[in-house]
Amino acid sequence: MAVDYTVIVVYLAGMLAMGWWGMRRAKSKSEFLVAGRRLGPTMYSGTMAAIVLGGASTIGGVGLGYQYGLSGAWMVFTIGLGLLALSVFFSARIARLKVYTVSEMLDLRYGGRAGVISGLVMWAYTLMLAVTSTIAYATIFDVLFDMNRTVAIILGGSIVVAYSTLGGMWSITLTDMVQFVVKTIGVLLLLLPIAVVKAGGFSEMKAKLPTEYFDPLGIGGETIFTYVLIYTFGMLIGQDIWQRVFTARSDRTAKWGGTVAGTYCLAYALAGAVIGTAAKVLYPKLGSPDDAFATIVKDELPMGVRGLVLAAALAAVMSTSSGALIACATVANNDIWSRLRGVVPPDGEAHDEVKGNRAFILIMGLAVIGTAIALNNVVEALTVAYNLLVGGLLVPILGGLLWRRGTAQGALASVVVGGVAVITLMATHGILANEPVYYGLLASLTAYLVVSLMTKPTDAAVLAAWRERLAGRDPELVSEPVPAHQ
């Protein structure tokens, strides 16, 4: 394993070195939080694909393939569909807003009424997303070093917190680009063909497995529908995804770069399902489907290649973890802490803002590591995150983009009613039940429509400023977001 260890250590050292390099570039709030809004198509596509394809998409995607066959691709496939929809229909408008958070967008559209509450919901989502990625370090380091779970989480989490705190989005962008390359080589170009060959090829796989393993809808229509609700719609509104859209150099970059990344996700989804199906042939009696990835890597790959593929898994986890972490810290500082204090930092204090955001990344990083050590179930934590996001924020965000008659009161009611409904239904029906997201989303939509129609339309001046901002024609607002009025 010495060669594999060397590959991993070099990779981790490279991540820290890029954090140090990013620190030298992040001299303003814009540079630190959104990479100066300067990413071109290549870096934008690579980093966007890196953040959406994390440990759940890699380890979990292979596990679903092990359990359901080719239809196990649907979870990651719906993530790709969501990214494609975001890129084609919404990303250009989002990029032109020149904001830092989803809550700032809501303030602009509705006149500044729902900032703290929507910020709390988004903060809970990004925190749990970062936690799920951090828990996944335990699986990878256990395969590598037979390491204690807590130590593995602290080690992996500390590296991500270190480079994210040092250089902000510039460090994360650089590390994500490396992670995208490593992930492509490790999973698509090495593990996929090796797994298929070791399983005897597709003809042997078909001969040894039940026919439902090759049914595209074998996982079940209700499960696919739930994936669409949670992941496809979740891609449209998550702070971690929007913050990457804000890094695009132009709205054209956001649209076409995101389309490339979404297409890559579809290929990655199929690759994970095929690898899992091959693992089922090789190891038909694993204790857990999520063990499929680690087992096939450990037992079937030659040294050196094994280290690179494990580095690819580590890359997948780290890219999502760092993206969720900076999103969590941005929301905590800009949407919650600053608003509760009633502070809108002036442009002249850009360097101090960098220090403040850096401090919040460190604080949130420590909270994420502590929460990850306390929790065990990755799927439950991820489900809580997406249920809150979709049930509480999907309607007011898409309503603000698509429906002129939506009001601030309707948006606030939608966030509160949807969030309370989701939490209540998770408590009564179970976290993994489908009812929380189904009925939470329905309750949120009903509250938004009813309250918006019962209240006075949004002020014409607010809507006019919103339209100018969407068109990218309001330079005064670009440099200073509209303050919240709580």
Tab-separated table of C-alpha atoms in Angstrom:
chain	number	residue	atom	x	y	z
A	1	MET	CA	0.000	0.000	0.000
A	2	ALA	CA	3.036	2.311	0.142
A	3	VAL	CA	2.446	3.587	-3.399
A	4	ASP	CA	-1.237	4.209	-2.646
A	5	TYR	CA	-0.348	6.082	0.537
A	6	THR	CA	2.102	8.258	-1.396
A	7	VAL	CA	-0.546	9.165	-3.982
A	8	ILE	CA	-3.016	10.176	-1.263
A	9	VAL	CA	-0.485	12.167	0.778
A	10	VAL	CA	0.710	14.073	-2.304
A	11	TYR	CA	-2.905	14.814	-3.208
A	12	LEU	CA	-3.763	16.132	0.273
A	13	ALA	CA	-0.589	18.237	0.394
A	14	GLY	CA	-1.538	19.716	-2.981
A	15	MET	CA	-4.942	20.731	-1.626
A	16	LEU	CA	-3.312	22.647	1.239
A	17	ALA	CA	-0.816	24.291	-1.142
A	18	MET	CA	-3.665	25.575	-3.289
A	19	GLY	CA	-5.331	26.984	-0.193
A	20	TRP	CA	-2.175	28.974	0.493
A	21	TRP	CA	-2.057	30.189	-3.130
A	22	GLY	CA	-5.733	31.202	-2.995
A	23	MET	CA	-5.094	33.273	0.129
A	24	ARG	CA	-2.798	35.539	-1.885
A	25	ARG	CA	-5.561	36.260	-4.416
A	26	ALA	CA	-8.538	36.725	-2.094
A	27	LYS	CA	-8.118	40.404	-1.188
A	28	SER	CA	-11.769	41.514	-1.398
A	29	LYS	CA	-15.195	40.206	-0.505
A	30	SER	CA	-15.929	39.471	-4.165
A	31	GLU	CA	-12.632	37.593	-4.629
A	32	PHE	CA	-13.102	35.623	-1.401
A	33	LEU	CA	-16.768	34.618	-1.808
A	34	VAL	CA	-17.279	34.369	-5.590
A	35	ALA	CA	-13.726	34.308	-7.093
A	36	GLY	CA	-14.132	37.879	-8.339
A	37	ARG	CA	-16.929	36.700	-10.707
A	38	ARG	CA	-14.165	35.910	-13.219
A	39	LEU	CA	-14.334	32.197	-14.051
A	40	GLY	CA	-14.257	31.264	-17.729
A	41	PRO	CA	-16.090	28.298	-19.321
A	42	THR	CA	-13.464	25.617	-18.612
A	43	MET	CA	-12.948	26.347	-14.908
A	44	TYR	CA	-16.638	27.070	-14.395
A	45	SER	CA	-17.701	23.725	-15.930
A	46	GLY	CA	-15.117	21.729	-13.990
A	47	THR	CA	-15.821	23.309	-10.620
A	48	MET	CA	-19.608	23.129	-11.057
A	49	ALA	CA	-19.407	19.419	-11.888
A	50	ALA	CA	-17.084	18.910	-8.913
A	51	ILE	CA	-19.410	20.461	-6.348
A	52	VAL	CA	-22.587	18.635	-7.382
A	53	LEU	CA	-20.894	15.217	-7.638
A	54	GLY	CA	-19.850	14.490	-4.088
A	55	GLY	CA	-19.514	11.455	-1.858
A	56	ALA	CA	-23.222	10.648	-2.128
A	57	SER	CA	-22.991	10.683	-5.923
A	58	THR	CA	-19.834	8.554	-5.981
A	59	ILE	CA	-20.013	6.107	-3.070
A	60	GLY	CA	-23.811	6.308	-2.856
A	61	GLY	CA	-24.262	6.096	-6.631
A	62	VAL	CA	-22.185	2.902	-6.811
A	63	GLY	CA	-24.168	1.563	-3.839
A	64	LEU	CA	-27.465	2.163	-5.644
A	65	GLY	CA	-26.055	0.394	-8.693
A	66	TYR	CA	-25.139	-2.561	-6.461
A	67	GLN	CA	-28.667	-2.641	-5.040
A	68	TYR	CA	-30.798	-1.862	-8.128
A	69	GLY	CA	-28.572	-2.212	-11.179
A	70	LEU	CA	-28.615	0.353	-13.976
A	71	SER	CA	-31.694	2.111	-12.555
A	72	GLY	CA	-29.519	3.031	-9.568
A	73	ALA	CA	-28.267	5.850	-11.800
A	74	TRP	CA	-31.466	7.821	-11.251
A	75	MET	CA	-30.372	9.692	-8.122
A	76	VAL	CA	-27.284	11.204	-9.770
A	77	PHE	CA	-29.138	11.468	-13.098
A	78	THR	CA	-31.744	13.765	-11.512
A	79	ILE	CA	-28.910	15.909	-10.121
A	80	GLY	CA	-27.637	16.302	-13.676
A	81	LEU	CA	-31.124	17.148	-14.933
A	82	GLY	CA	-31.457	19.813	-12.247
A	83	LEU	CA	-28.129	21.360	-13.188
A	84	LEU	CA	-29.122	21.364	-16.865
A	85	ALA	CA	-32.447	23.052	-16.050
A	86	LEU	CA	-30.722	25.649	-13.872
A	87	SER	CA	-28.121	26.389	-16.545
A	88	VAL	CA	-30.496	26.626	-19.507
A	89	PHE	CA	-33.421	28.470	-17.917
A	90	PHE	CA	-32.176	30.421	-14.891
A	91	SER	CA	-28.389	30.765	-14.601
A	92	ALA	CA	-28.013	33.784	-16.905
A	93	ARG	CA	-30.527	35.775	-14.878
A	94	ILE	CA	-29.012	34.632	-11.593
A	95	ALA	CA	-25.497	35.636	-12.699
A	96	ARG	CA	-26.689	39.124	-13.721
A	97	LEU	CA	-28.102	39.797	-10.245
A	98	LYS	CA	-24.546	40.240	-8.872
A	99	VAL	CA	-25.519	39.166	-5.339
A	100	TYR	CA	-23.800	36.785	-2.895
A	101	THR	CA	-26.689	34.745	-1.452
A	102	VAL	CA	-30.136	33.432	-2.320
A	103	SER	CA	-31.635	35.531	0.486
A	104	GLU	CA	-30.241	38.695	-1.123
A	105	MET	CA	-32.089	37.699	-4.288
A	106	LEU	CA	-35.321	37.324	-2.274
A	107	ASP	CA	-34.773	40.770	-0.730
A	108	LEU	CA	-34.302	42.326	-4.152
A	109	ARG	CA	-37.386	40.684	-5.605
A	110	TYR	CA	-39.764	41.182	-2.689
A	111	GLY	CA	-38.423	44.353	-1.066
A	112	GLY	CA	-36.386	42.937	1.841
A	113	ARG	CA	-38.794	41.080	4.112
A	114	ALA	CA	-37.753	37.434	4.382
A	115	GLY	CA	-33.962	37.607	4.720
A	116	VAL	CA	-33.268	36.144	8.181
A	117	ILE	CA	-35.912	33.403	8.020
A	118	SER	CA	-34.941	32.250	4.520
A	119	GLY	CA	-31.311	32.521	5.621
A	120	LEU	CA	-31.954	30.176	8.552
A	121	VAL	CA	-33.529	27.554	6.268
A	122	MET	CA	-30.654	27.838	3.757
A	123	TRP	CA	-28.090	27.715	6.575
A	124	ALA	CA	-29.606	24.472	7.910
A	125	TYR	CA	-29.492	22.968	4.416
A	126	THR	CA	-25.871	23.915	3.718
A	127	LEU	CA	-24.765	22.799	7.194
A	128	MET	CA	-26.302	19.339	6.796
A	129	LEU	CA	-24.915	19.052	3.252
A	130	ALA	CA	-21.413	19.780	4.566
A	131	VAL	CA	-21.945	17.279	7.398
A	132	THR	CA	-22.921	14.449	5.033
A	133	SER	CA	-19.779	14.986	2.972
A	134	THR	CA	-17.608	15.119	6.074
A	135	ILE	CA	-19.024	11.826	7.400
A	136	ALA	CA	-17.932	10.168	4.144
A	137	TYR	CA	-14.245	10.714	5.010
A	138	ALA	CA	-14.581	7.889	7.525
A	139	THR	CA	-15.349	5.365	4.766
A	140	ILE	CA	-12.399	6.389	2.582
A	141	PHE	CA	-9.765	6.667	5.305
A	142	ASP	CA	-10.949	3.387	6.819
A	143	VAL	CA	-10.113	1.649	3.520
A	144	LEU	CA	-6.790	3.467	3.261
A	145	PHE	CA	-5.414	3.416	6.760
A	146	ASP	CA	-7.854	1.323	8.848
A	147	MET	CA	-8.419	4.568	10.739
A	148	ASN	CA	-10.797	5.275	13.617
A	149	ARG	CA	-14.004	6.969	12.403
A	150	THR	CA	-13.617	10.100	14.548
A	151	VAL	CA	-9.964	10.564	13.605
A	152	ALA	CA	-10.836	10.152	9.899
A	153	ILE	CA	-13.535	12.816	10.092
A	154	ILE	CA	-11.215	15.227	11.928
A	155	LEU	CA	-8.395	14.647	9.428
A	156	GLY	CA	-10.482	15.048	6.271
A	157	GLY	CA	-12.567	17.881	7.688
A	158	SER	CA	-9.536	19.803	8.925
A	159	ILE	CA	-7.896	19.800	5.488
A	160	VAL	CA	-11.053	21.155	3.849
A	161	VAL	CA	-11.531	23.777	6.566
A	162	ALA	CA	-7.875	24.821	6.235
A	163	TYR	CA	-7.819	25.490	2.495
A	164	SER	CA	-11.345	26.964	2.479
A	165	THR	CA	-10.503	29.356	5.320
A	166	LEU	CA	-7.225	30.448	3.740
A	167	GLY	CA	-8.349	31.335	0.234
A	168	GLY	CA	-12.133	31.210	0.128
A	169	MET	CA	-13.666	30.605	-3.274
A	170	TRP	CA	-10.349	30.974	-5.117
A	171	SER	CA	-8.838	28.093	-3.140
A	172	ILE	CA	-12.002	26.045	-3.527
A	173	THR	CA	-12.109	26.731	-7.274
A	174	LEU	CA	-8.526	25.588	-7.797
A	175	THR	CA	-8.900	22.501	-5.632
A	176	ASP	CA	-12.216	21.654	-7.301
A	177	MET	CA	-10.617	21.838	-10.742
A	178	VAL	CA	-7.928	19.382	-9.644
A	179	GLN	CA	-10.583	17.230	-8.003
A	180	PHE	CA	-12.628	17.217	-11.230
A	181	VAL	CA	-9.623	15.934	-13.203
A	182	VAL	CA	-8.730	13.310	-10.578
A	183	LYS	CA	-12.358	12.188	-10.357
A	184	THR	CA	-12.680	11.874	-14.142
A	185	ILE	CA	-9.502	9.804	-14.433
A	186	GLY	CA	-10.123	7.716	-11.316
A	187	VAL	CA	-13.802	6.862	-11.748
A	188	LEU	CA	-14.617	7.176	-15.464
A	189	LEU	CA	-11.328	6.199	-17.117
A	190	LEU	CA	-9.949	3.647	-14.617
A	191	LEU	CA	-12.511	2.154	-12.227
A	192	LEU	CA	-15.366	1.855	-14.756
A	193	PRO	CA	-13.582	-0.239	-17.409
A	194	ILE	CA	-11.626	-2.282	-14.847
A	195	ALA	CA	-14.814	-3.148	-12.931
A	196	VAL	CA	-16.620	-4.252	-16.104
A	197	VAL	CA	-13.659	-6.381	-17.238
A	198	LYS	CA	-13.265	-8.000	-13.789
A	199	ALA	CA	-16.988	-8.866	-13.797
A	200	GLY	CA	-16.567	-10.653	-17.151
A	201	GLY	CA	-18.054	-7.989	-19.418
A	202	PHE	CA	-21.675	-6.997	-19.926
A	203	SER	CA	-22.686	-10.403	-21.302
A	204	GLU	CA	-21.460	-12.141	-18.139
A	205	MET	CA	-23.110	-9.510	-15.948
A	206	LYS	CA	-26.434	-10.081	-17.703
A	207	ALA	CA	-26.075	-13.848	-17.327
A	208	LYS	CA	-25.400	-13.712	-13.582
A	209	LEU	CA	-27.890	-11.044	-12.473
A	210	PRO	CA	-31.710	-10.884	-12.533
A	211	THR	CA	-33.249	-9.072	-15.519
A	212	GLU	CA	-34.525	-6.225	-13.308
A	213	TYR	CA	-30.908	-5.149	-12.830
A	214	PHE	CA	-30.993	-3.975	-16.449
A	215	ASP	CA	-34.456	-2.367	-16.339
A	216	PRO	CA	-34.058	1.447	-16.591
A	217	LEU	CA	-37.092	1.908	-14.294
A	218	GLY	CA	-36.314	-0.958	-11.936
A	219	ILE	CA	-35.810	1.296	-8.916
A	220	GLY	CA	-39.516	2.261	-9.065
A	221	GLY	CA	-41.536	5.170	-10.414
A	222	GLU	CA	-42.284	6.668	-6.986
A	223	THR	CA	-38.596	6.678	-6.058
A	224	ILE	CA	-37.685	8.392	-9.345
A	225	PHE	CA	-40.408	11.008	-8.793
A	226	THR	CA	-39.091	11.680	-5.281
A	227	TYR	CA	-35.539	12.050	-6.621
A	228	VAL	CA	-36.810	14.624	-9.130
A	229	LEU	CA	-38.582	16.590	-6.401
A	230	ILE	CA	-35.618	16.555	-4.034
A	231	TYR	CA	-32.538	16.663	-6.243
A	232	THR	CA	-33.657	18.211	-9.545
A	233	PHE	CA	-35.506	21.028	-7.802
A	234	GLY	CA	-32.822	21.199	-5.107
A	235	MET	CA	-30.229	22.007	-7.787
A	236	LEU	CA	-32.333	25.006	-8.839
A	237	ILE	CA	-32.232	26.814	-5.507
A	238	GLY	CA	-29.296	25.686	-3.310
A	239	GLN	CA	-26.914	28.376	-2.024
A	240	ASP	CA	-23.948	26.085	-2.739
A	241	ILE	CA	-24.998	25.895	-6.412
A	242	TRP	CA	-25.970	29.556	-6.786
A	243	GLN	CA	-22.679	30.671	-5.260
A	244	ARG	CA	-20.913	28.858	-8.108
A	245	VAL	CA	-23.191	30.546	-10.644
A	246	PHE	CA	-22.107	33.882	-9.152
A	247	THR	CA	-18.481	33.049	-10.042
A	248	ALA	CA	-19.171	32.997	-13.812
A	249	ARG	CA	-17.462	35.648	-15.905
A	250	SER	CA	-20.631	36.242	-17.941
A	251	ASP	CA	-24.183	34.975	-18.216
A	252	ARG	CA	-23.124	33.068	-21.345
A	253	THR	CA	-20.447	31.269	-19.321
A	254	ALA	CA	-23.019	30.386	-16.664
A	255	LYS	CA	-25.432	28.990	-19.256
A	256	TRP	CA	-23.121	26.968	-21.478
A	257	GLY	CA	-20.553	26.032	-18.848
A	258	GLY	CA	-23.329	24.726	-16.628
A	259	THR	CA	-24.826	22.784	-19.533
A	260	VAL	CA	-21.505	21.000	-20.050
A	261	ALA	CA	-21.304	20.215	-16.318
A	262	GLY	CA	-24.884	18.873	-16.291
A	263	THR	CA	-24.150	16.608	-19.252
A	264	TYR	CA	-21.048	15.319	-17.459
A	265	CYS	CA	-23.252	14.472	-14.455
A	266	LEU	CA	-25.469	12.258	-16.638
A	267	ALA	CA	-22.423	10.270	-17.795
A	268	TYR	CA	-21.138	10.032	-14.204
A	269	ALA	CA	-24.528	8.717	-13.060
A	270	LEU	CA	-24.453	5.867	-15.569
A	271	ALA	CA	-20.818	5.055	-14.732
A	272	GLY	CA	-21.589	4.717	-11.016
A	273	ALA	CA	-24.539	2.417	-11.690
A	274	VAL	CA	-22.472	0.197	-13.997
A	275	ILE	CA	-19.637	-0.039	-11.435
A	276	GLY	CA	-22.164	-1.005	-8.753
A	277	THR	CA	-23.717	-3.621	-11.029
A	278	ALA	CA	-20.274	-5.109	-11.681
A	279	ALA	CA	-19.621	-5.160	-7.926
A	280	LYS	CA	-22.839	-7.157	-7.442
A	281	VAL	CA	-21.455	-9.851	-9.759
A	282	LEU	CA	-18.103	-9.914	-7.959
A	283	TYR	CA	-19.420	-9.626	-4.381
A	284	PRO	CA	-23.071	-10.767	-4.249
A	285	LYS	CA	-23.322	-10.826	-0.447
A	286	LEU	CA	-21.915	-7.538	0.865
A	287	GLY	CA	-23.284	-6.382	4.216
A	288	SER	CA	-24.241	-2.941	2.868
A	289	PRO	CA	-24.595	-1.586	-0.687
A	290	ASP	CA	-22.488	1.421	0.326
A	291	ASP	CA	-19.549	-0.959	0.876
A	292	ALA	CA	-19.477	-1.771	-2.852
A	293	PHE	CA	-17.233	1.117	-3.880
A	294	ALA	CA	-14.589	0.570	-1.211
A	295	THR	CA	-14.608	-3.217	-1.668
A	296	ILE	CA	-14.118	-3.226	-5.421
A	297	VAL	CA	-11.380	-0.595	-5.166
A	298	LYS	CA	-9.547	-2.445	-2.392
A	299	ASP	CA	-9.737	-5.930	-3.903
A	300	GLU	CA	-9.680	-5.476	-7.678
A	301	LEU	CA	-7.369	-2.557	-8.505
A	302	PRO	CA	-3.559	-2.715	-8.773
A	303	MET	CA	-1.428	-0.595	-6.450
A	304	GLY	CA	-1.011	2.996	-7.528
A	305	VAL	CA	-4.269	2.817	-9.476
A	306	ARG	CA	-6.014	1.988	-6.207
A	307	GLY	CA	-4.518	5.100	-4.620
A	308	LEU	CA	-5.621	7.273	-7.547
A	309	VAL	CA	-9.196	5.959	-7.442
A	310	LEU	CA	-9.370	6.478	-3.679
A	311	ALA	CA	-8.021	9.987	-4.280
A	312	ALA	CA	-10.884	10.395	-6.772
A	313	ALA	CA	-13.391	9.401	-4.081
A	314	LEU	CA	-11.690	11.789	-1.691
A	315	ALA	CA	-11.880	14.494	-4.368
A	316	ALA	CA	-15.609	13.909	-4.791
A	317	VAL	CA	-16.202	14.264	-1.063
A	318	MET	CA	-13.940	17.290	-0.621
A	319	SER	CA	-15.414	19.257	-3.523
A	320	THR	CA	-18.944	19.030	-2.148
A	321	SER	CA	-17.775	19.545	1.431
A	322	SER	CA	-15.822	22.732	0.665
A	323	GLY	CA	-18.591	24.153	-1.521
A	324	ALA	CA	-21.217	23.513	1.145
A	325	LEU	CA	-18.918	24.925	3.842
A	326	ILE	CA	-18.313	28.287	2.154
A	327	ALA	CA	-22.036	28.500	1.328
A	328	CYS	CA	-22.916	27.788	4.969
A	329	ALA	CA	-20.466	30.436	6.220
A	330	THR	CA	-21.625	33.005	3.639
A	331	VAL	CA	-25.257	32.563	4.668
A	332	ALA	CA	-24.415	32.614	8.393
A	333	ASN	CA	-22.421	35.850	8.081
A	334	ASN	CA	-24.269	37.791	5.369
A	335	ASP	CA	-27.870	36.620	5.818
A	336	ILE	CA	-28.126	35.966	9.545
A	337	TRP	CA	-25.413	37.591	11.666
A	338	SER	CA	-25.120	40.867	9.711
A	339	ARG	CA	-28.901	41.255	9.456
A	340	LEU	CA	-29.497	40.542	13.140
A	341	ARG	CA	-26.890	43.182	13.979
A	342	GLY	CA	-28.427	45.560	11.436
A	343	VAL	CA	-25.037	46.019	9.755
A	344	VAL	CA	-24.472	46.552	6.034
A	345	PRO	CA	-20.649	46.735	5.651
A	346	PRO	CA	-19.494	49.669	3.501
A	347	ASP	CA	-17.471	48.967	0.372
A	348	GLY	CA	-14.394	50.612	1.870
A	349	GLU	CA	-14.007	47.822	4.425
A	350	ALA	CA	-13.514	45.022	1.886
A	351	HIS	CA	-10.416	43.617	3.593
A	352	ASP	CA	-12.209	43.468	6.947
A	353	GLU	CA	-15.077	41.660	5.248
A	354	VAL	CA	-12.611	39.025	4.075
A	355	LYS	CA	-11.449	38.572	7.669
A	356	GLY	CA	-15.042	38.281	8.856
A	357	ASN	CA	-15.999	35.707	6.228
A	358	ARG	CA	-12.778	33.783	6.883
A	359	ALA	CA	-13.653	33.640	10.596
A	360	PHE	CA	-17.138	32.345	9.792
A	361	ILE	CA	-15.734	29.572	7.574
A	362	LEU	CA	-13.508	28.471	10.448
A	363	ILE	CA	-16.387	28.550	12.955
A	364	MET	CA	-18.802	26.731	10.642
A	365	GLY	CA	-16.077	24.218	9.760
A	366	LEU	CA	-15.604	23.311	13.407
A	367	ALA	CA	-19.389	22.988	13.801
A	368	VAL	CA	-19.557	20.704	10.749
A	369	ILE	CA	-16.777	18.434	12.049
A	370	GLY	CA	-18.417	18.210	15.481
A	371	THR	CA	-21.841	17.422	14.006
A	372	ALA	CA	-20.369	14.810	11.646
A	373	ILE	CA	-18.729	13.016	14.585
A	374	ALA	CA	-22.073	12.954	16.444
A	375	LEU	CA	-24.138	11.652	13.487
A	376	ASN	CA	-23.918	8.270	11.751
A	377	ASN	CA	-26.555	8.134	9.019
A	378	VAL	CA	-25.488	9.992	5.866
A	379	VAL	CA	-28.732	9.339	4.001
A	380	GLU	CA	-30.879	10.739	6.819
A	381	ALA	CA	-28.761	13.870	7.137
A	382	LEU	CA	-28.881	14.466	3.377
A	383	THR	CA	-32.652	13.890	3.315
A	384	VAL	CA	-33.183	16.431	6.105
A	385	ALA	CA	-31.111	18.957	4.160
A	386	TYR	CA	-32.990	18.610	0.884
A	387	ASN	CA	-36.436	18.314	2.492
A	388	LEU	CA	-35.896	21.654	4.242
A	389	LEU	CA	-34.528	23.278	1.117
A	390	VAL	CA	-37.229	22.143	-1.292
A	391	GLY	CA	-40.139	22.323	1.140
A	392	GLY	CA	-39.209	25.742	2.500
A	393	LEU	CA	-37.557	27.702	-0.317
A	394	LEU	CA	-38.386	26.269	-3.744
A	395	VAL	CA	-41.736	28.040	-4.120
A	396	PRO	CA	-40.743	31.603	-3.068
A	397	ILE	CA	-37.532	31.474	-5.138
A	398	LEU	CA	-39.052	30.133	-8.364
A	399	GLY	CA	-42.192	32.173	-7.720
A	400	GLY	CA	-40.076	35.313	-7.518
A	401	LEU	CA	-38.381	34.487	-10.818
A	402	LEU	CA	-41.523	33.443	-12.687
A	403	TRP	CA	-44.613	35.139	-11.134
A	404	ARG	CA	-44.936	38.924	-11.009
A	405	ARG	CA	-47.862	38.846	-8.547
A	406	GLY	CA	-45.909	37.106	-5.769
A	407	THR	CA	-45.488	39.309	-2.680
A	408	ALA	CA	-43.147	39.549	0.285
A	409	GLN	CA	-45.903	38.380	2.633
A	410	GLY	CA	-46.604	35.403	0.363
A	411	ALA	CA	-42.903	34.517	0.247
A	412	LEU	CA	-42.560	34.718	4.029
A	413	ALA	CA	-45.692	32.605	4.559
A	414	SER	CA	-44.413	30.068	2.050
A	415	VAL	CA	-41.047	29.692	3.829
A	416	VAL	CA	-42.627	29.363	7.287
A	417	VAL	CA	-45.540	27.082	6.368
A	418	GLY	CA	-43.427	24.853	4.126
A	419	GLY	CA	-40.607	24.587	6.661
A	420	VAL	CA	-42.936	23.805	9.583
A	421	ALA	CA	-44.851	21.244	7.501
A	422	VAL	CA	-41.640	19.449	6.493
A	423	ILE	CA	-40.292	19.326	10.053
A	424	THR	CA	-43.635	18.142	11.460
A	425	LEU	CA	-44.060	15.421	8.842
A	426	MET	CA	-40.487	14.191	9.302
A	427	ALA	CA	-41.221	13.870	13.017
A	428	THR	CA	-44.486	11.969	12.477
A	429	HIS	CA	-43.764	9.903	9.342
A	430	GLY	CA	-40.006	9.429	9.620
A	431	ILE	CA	-37.094	11.262	8.031
A	432	LEU	CA	-36.886	8.944	5.018
A	433	ALA	CA	-40.627	9.033	4.242
A	434	ASN	CA	-41.835	10.674	1.029
A	435	GLU	CA	-44.687	12.585	2.702
A	436	PRO	CA	-42.570	15.427	4.185
A	437	VAL	CA	-41.376	16.729	0.825
A	438	TYR	CA	-44.676	15.995	-0.983
A	439	TYR	CA	-46.999	17.710	1.449
A	440	GLY	CA	-44.458	20.292	2.609
A	441	LEU	CA	-44.072	21.512	-0.961
A	442	LEU	CA	-47.851	21.538	-1.469
A	443	ALA	CA	-48.358	23.520	1.768
A	444	SER	CA	-45.652	25.982	0.744
A	445	LEU	CA	-47.231	26.524	-2.696
A	446	THR	CA	-50.714	26.977	-1.233
A	447	ALA	CA	-49.505	29.538	1.320
A	448	TYR	CA	-47.583	31.458	-1.353
A	449	LEU	CA	-50.525	31.679	-3.759
A	450	VAL	CA	-53.202	32.464	-1.181
A	451	VAL	CA	-51.260	35.058	0.814
A	452	SER	CA	-49.830	36.744	-2.302
A	453	LEU	CA	-53.318	37.138	-3.812
A	454	MET	CA	-54.716	38.434	-0.505
A	455	THR	CA	-52.039	41.095	-0.014
A	456	LYS	CA	-51.062	44.257	-1.835
A	457	PRO	CA	-48.917	43.685	-4.960
A	458	THR	CA	-45.191	44.325	-4.682
A	459	ASP	CA	-44.304	48.008	-4.988
A	460	ALA	CA	-43.790	49.063	-8.615
A	461	ALA	CA	-40.427	50.665	-7.787
A	462	VAL	CA	-39.152	47.405	-6.274
A	463	LEU	CA	-40.237	45.451	-9.351
A	464	ALA	CA	-38.667	48.027	-11.660
A	465	ALA	CA	-35.344	47.802	-9.793
A	466	TRP	CA	-35.616	44.008	-9.910
A	467	ARG	CA	-36.138	44.009	-13.698
A	468	GLU	CA	-33.170	46.330	-14.201
A	469	ARG	CA	-31.009	44.110	-12.026
A	470	LEU	CA	-32.095	40.971	-13.915
A	471	ALA	CA	-31.191	42.667	-17.177
A	472	GLY	CA	-27.771	43.637	-15.804
A	473	ARG	CA	-28.465	47.332	-16.404
A	474	ASP	CA	-28.199	48.786	-12.894
A	475	PRO	CA	-24.544	49.467	-11.988
A	476	GLU	CA	-25.399	51.295	-8.771
A	477	LEU	CA	-27.102	48.236	-7.332
A	478	VAL	CA	-24.379	45.873	-8.572
A	479	SER	CA	-21.838	47.184	-6.083
A	480	GLU	CA	-24.166	47.396	-3.111
A	481	PRO	CA	-27.072	44.983	-2.552
A	482	VAL	CA	-30.356	46.384	-1.283
A	483	PRO	CA	-30.312	46.270	2.546
A	484	ALA	CA	-32.811	44.133	4.383
A	485	HIS	CA	-35.579	45.761	6.398
A	486	GLN	CA	-36.553	43.398	9.140
